């Protein structure tokens, strides 16, 4: 589940995930922030024919450090965030054969840049 961007390796079918996220964000100083997220997921794996190949659990942990900038365009309050994050998958259970062989090729963590643009409420 941690294939790098641009990797053309394909799973032998789709994977659907359902879960809940708990997060915490703290402003360290003006504009600089750190955040952490825990995402508990239920995964459903399907083969190429659309039949369910299995179900399992995954825990995704994310730590992010970035810069937050507030601004206005035509009176609309907006924000922009640029950050770097580390994602870790310490728990991943019951991956069916075919999927687990591909997962074994990659580390359980990945570093990723993050850019967010949004409306400030």
PDB file of C-alpha atoms in Angstrom:
ATOM      1  CA  UNK A   1       0.000   0.000   0.000  1.00  0.00           C
ATOM      2  CA  UNK A   2       3.032   2.305  -0.032  1.00  0.00           C
ATOM      3  CA  UNK A   3       4.000   2.305  -3.709  1.00  0.00           C
ATOM      4  CA  UNK A   4       5.681   5.544  -4.711  1.00  0.00           C
ATOM      5  CA  UNK A   5       4.181   8.165  -6.986  1.00  0.00           C
ATOM      6  CA  UNK A   6       4.447   7.169 -10.635  1.00  0.00           C
ATOM      7  CA  UNK A   7       4.879   3.453  -9.856  1.00  0.00           C
ATOM      8  CA  UNK A   8       2.992   1.482 -12.503  1.00  0.00           C
ATOM      9  CA  UNK A   9       2.656  -1.686 -10.392  1.00  0.00           C
ATOM     10  CA  UNK A  10      -0.998  -2.694 -10.378  1.00  0.00           C
ATOM     11  CA  UNK A  11      -2.806  -4.792  -7.805  1.00  0.00           C
ATOM     12  CA  UNK A  12      -4.663  -7.856  -9.106  1.00  0.00           C
ATOM     13  CA  UNK A  13      -7.929  -6.011  -8.380  1.00  0.00           C
ATOM     14  CA  UNK A  14      -9.361  -2.989  -6.558  1.00  0.00           C
ATOM     15  CA  UNK A  15      -9.016  -2.279  -2.834  1.00  0.00           C
ATOM     16  CA  UNK A  16     -11.744  -0.358  -1.006  1.00  0.00           C
ATOM     17  CA  UNK A  17     -11.182   1.197   2.414  1.00  0.00           C
ATOM     18  CA  UNK A  18     -13.566   2.497   5.064  1.00  0.00           C
ATOM     19  CA  UNK A  19     -12.488   4.092   8.301  1.00  0.00           C
ATOM     20  CA  UNK A  20     -12.307   6.853  10.828  1.00  0.00           C
ATOM     21  CA  UNK A  21      -9.615   9.479  11.401  1.00  0.00           C
ATOM     22  CA  UNK A  22      -8.610  11.092  14.674  1.00  0.00           C
ATOM     23  CA  UNK A  23      -6.278  14.069  14.396  1.00  0.00           C
ATOM     24  CA  UNK A  24      -4.531  16.785  16.361  1.00  0.00           C
ATOM     25  CA  UNK A  25      -2.977  19.990  15.036  1.00  0.00           C
ATOM     26  CA  UNK A  26      -0.907  22.520  16.963  1.00  0.00           C
ATOM     27  CA  UNK A  27       0.398  25.900  15.868  1.00  0.00           C
ATOM     28  CA  UNK A  28       4.037  26.012  17.010  1.00  0.00           C
ATOM     29  CA  UNK A  29       4.597  29.657  16.160  1.00  0.00           C
ATOM     30  CA  UNK A  30       3.108  32.105  13.681  1.00  0.00           C
ATOM     31  CA  UNK A  31       2.427  30.065  10.544  1.00  0.00           C
ATOM     32  CA  UNK A  32       4.405  26.949  11.561  1.00  0.00           C
ATOM     33  CA  UNK A  33       2.307  23.957  12.581  1.00  0.00           C
ATOM     34  CA  UNK A  34       2.591  20.267  13.395  1.00  0.00           C
ATOM     35  CA  UNK A  35      -0.167  17.689  13.186  1.00  0.00           C
ATOM     36  CA  UNK A  36      -0.694  13.997  13.768  1.00  0.00           C
ATOM     37  CA  UNK A  37      -3.434  11.715  12.482  1.00  0.00           C
ATOM     38  CA  UNK A  38      -4.442   8.121  13.236  1.00  0.00           C
ATOM     39  CA  UNK A  39      -6.598   6.464  10.580  1.00  0.00           C
ATOM     40  CA  UNK A  40      -8.152   3.067  11.387  1.00  0.00           C
ATOM     41  CA  UNK A  41      -9.326   1.343   8.202  1.00  0.00           C
ATOM     42  CA  UNK A  42     -11.288  -1.715   7.153  1.00  0.00           C
ATOM     43  CA  UNK A  43      -9.977  -2.917   3.779  1.00  0.00           C
ATOM     44  CA  UNK A  44     -11.885  -5.015   1.235  1.00  0.00           C
ATOM     45  CA  UNK A  45      -9.832  -6.623  -1.543  1.00  0.00           C
ATOM     46  CA  UNK A  46     -11.477  -7.735  -4.801  1.00  0.00           C
ATOM     47  CA  UNK A  47     -10.042  -9.819  -7.634  1.00  0.00           C
ATOM     48  CA  UNK A  48     -10.133  -8.812 -11.305  1.00  0.00           C
ATOM     49  CA  UNK A  49     -13.499 -10.549 -11.726  1.00  0.00           C
ATOM     50  CA  UNK A  50     -15.073  -8.405  -9.002  1.00  0.00           C
ATOM     51  CA  UNK A  51     -15.313 -11.209  -6.420  1.00  0.00           C
ATOM     52  CA  UNK A  52     -14.303 -10.376  -2.852  1.00  0.00           C
ATOM     53  CA  UNK A  53     -10.821 -11.786  -2.153  1.00  0.00           C
ATOM     54  CA  UNK A  54     -10.678 -10.850   1.536  1.00  0.00           C
ATOM     55  CA  UNK A  55     -11.067  -8.266   4.285  1.00  0.00           C
ATOM     56  CA  UNK A  56      -8.538  -6.902   6.742  1.00  0.00           C
ATOM     57  CA  UNK A  57      -7.554  -4.026   8.981  1.00  0.00           C
ATOM     58  CA  UNK A  58      -4.966  -1.277   8.606  1.00  0.00           C
ATOM     59  CA  UNK A  59      -3.714   1.461  10.879  1.00  0.00           C
ATOM     60  CA  UNK A  60      -2.270   4.503   9.100  1.00  0.00           C
ATOM     61  CA  UNK A  61      -0.321   7.053  11.169  1.00  0.00           C
ATOM     62  CA  UNK A  62       0.669  10.448   9.744  1.00  0.00           C
ATOM     63  CA  UNK A  63       2.942  13.136  11.169  1.00  0.00           C
ATOM     64  CA  UNK A  64       3.075  16.470   9.352  1.00  0.00           C
ATOM     65  CA  UNK A  65       5.155  19.634   9.745  1.00  0.00           C
ATOM     66  CA  UNK A  66       4.253  22.629   7.628  1.00  0.00           C
ATOM     67  CA  UNK A  67       3.539  26.289   7.078  1.00  0.00           C
ATOM     68  CA  UNK A  68       0.033  27.836   7.180  1.00  0.00           C
ATOM     69  CA  UNK A  69      -0.737  31.139   5.427  1.00  0.00           C
ATOM     70  CA  UNK A  70      -4.097  33.008   5.566  1.00  0.00           C
ATOM     71  CA  UNK A  71      -5.134  35.472   2.843  1.00  0.00           C
ATOM     72  CA  UNK A  72      -8.202  36.986   1.146  1.00  0.00           C
ATOM     73  CA  UNK A  73      -9.263  37.139  -2.493  1.00  0.00           C
ATOM     74  CA  UNK A  74     -12.332  39.275  -3.244  1.00  0.00           C
ATOM     75  CA  UNK A  75     -13.174  39.236   0.476  1.00  0.00           C
ATOM     76  CA  UNK A  76     -13.202  35.421   0.636  1.00  0.00           C
ATOM     77  CA  UNK A  77     -11.027  34.137   3.527  1.00  0.00           C
ATOM     78  CA  UNK A  78      -8.685  31.461   2.181  1.00  0.00           C
ATOM     79  CA  UNK A  79      -5.684  29.535   3.459  1.00  0.00           C
ATOM     80  CA  UNK A  80      -2.711  27.765   1.920  1.00  0.00           C
ATOM     81  CA  UNK A  81      -0.608  25.080   3.602  1.00  0.00           C
ATOM     82  CA  UNK A  82       2.682  23.603   2.412  1.00  0.00           C
ATOM     83  CA  UNK A  83       4.041  20.684   4.416  1.00  0.00           C
ATOM     84  CA  UNK A  84       6.037  17.500   4.504  1.00  0.00           C
ATOM     85  CA  UNK A  85       4.596  14.378   6.053  1.00  0.00           C
ATOM     86  CA  UNK A  86       5.640  10.882   7.011  1.00  0.00           C
ATOM     87  CA  UNK A  87       3.036   8.132   6.658  1.00  0.00           C
ATOM     88  CA  UNK A  88       3.501   4.811   8.473  1.00  0.00           C
ATOM     89  CA  UNK A  89       1.453   1.598   8.213  1.00  0.00           C
ATOM     90  CA  UNK A  90       2.393  -0.325  11.397  1.00  0.00           C
ATOM     91  CA  UNK A  91      -0.608  -2.678  11.197  1.00  0.00           C
ATOM     92  CA  UNK A  92      -1.939  -4.336   8.042  1.00  0.00           C
ATOM     93  CA  UNK A  93      -3.757  -7.666   8.421  1.00  0.00           C
ATOM     94  CA  UNK A  94      -5.175 -10.435   6.230  1.00  0.00           C
ATOM     95  CA  UNK A  95      -3.927  -9.199   2.860  1.00  0.00           C
ATOM     96  CA  UNK A  96      -4.764 -11.930   0.301  1.00  0.00           C
ATOM     97  CA  UNK A  97      -2.065 -13.572  -1.867  1.00  0.00           C
ATOM     98  CA  UNK A  98      -1.231 -11.478  -4.894  1.00  0.00           C
ATOM     99  CA  UNK A  99      -1.773  -8.288  -2.935  1.00  0.00           C
ATOM    100  CA  UNK A 100       0.613  -9.181  -0.090  1.00  0.00           C
ATOM    101  CA  UNK A 101       3.450 -10.088  -2.507  1.00  0.00           C
ATOM    102  CA  UNK A 102       3.243  -6.610  -4.048  1.00  0.00           C
ATOM    103  CA  UNK A 103       3.070  -4.937  -0.615  1.00  0.00           C
ATOM    104  CA  UNK A 104       6.237  -6.768   0.492  1.00  0.00           C
ATOM    105  CA  UNK A 105       8.247  -4.881  -2.180  1.00  0.00           C
ATOM    106  CA  UNK A 106       7.696  -1.512  -0.491  1.00  0.00           C
ATOM    107  CA  UNK A 107       8.549  -0.082   2.945  1.00  0.00           C
ATOM    108  CA  UNK A 108       5.825   0.425   5.565  1.00  0.00           C
ATOM    109  CA  UNK A 109       6.500   4.169   5.531  1.00  0.00           C
ATOM    110  CA  UNK A 110       6.675   6.921   2.929  1.00  0.00           C
ATOM    111  CA  UNK A 111       7.600  10.608   2.932  1.00  0.00           C
ATOM    112  CA  UNK A 112       5.265  12.858   0.953  1.00  0.00           C
ATOM    113  CA  UNK A 113       4.871  16.558   0.263  1.00  0.00           C
ATOM    114  CA  UNK A 114       1.468  18.075   1.029  1.00  0.00           C
ATOM    115  CA  UNK A 115      -0.178  21.178  -0.442  1.00  0.00           C
ATOM    116  CA  UNK A 116      -3.603  22.336   0.734  1.00  0.00           C
ATOM    117  CA  UNK A 117      -5.713  25.275  -0.412  1.00  0.00           C
ATOM    118  CA  UNK A 118      -9.052  25.918   1.241  1.00  0.00           C
ATOM    119  CA  UNK A 119     -11.730  28.256   2.517  1.00  0.00           C
ATOM    120  CA  UNK A 120     -11.323  29.386   6.123  1.00  0.00           C
ATOM    121  CA  UNK A 121     -14.557  29.132   8.109  1.00  0.00           C
TER     122      UNK A 121
END
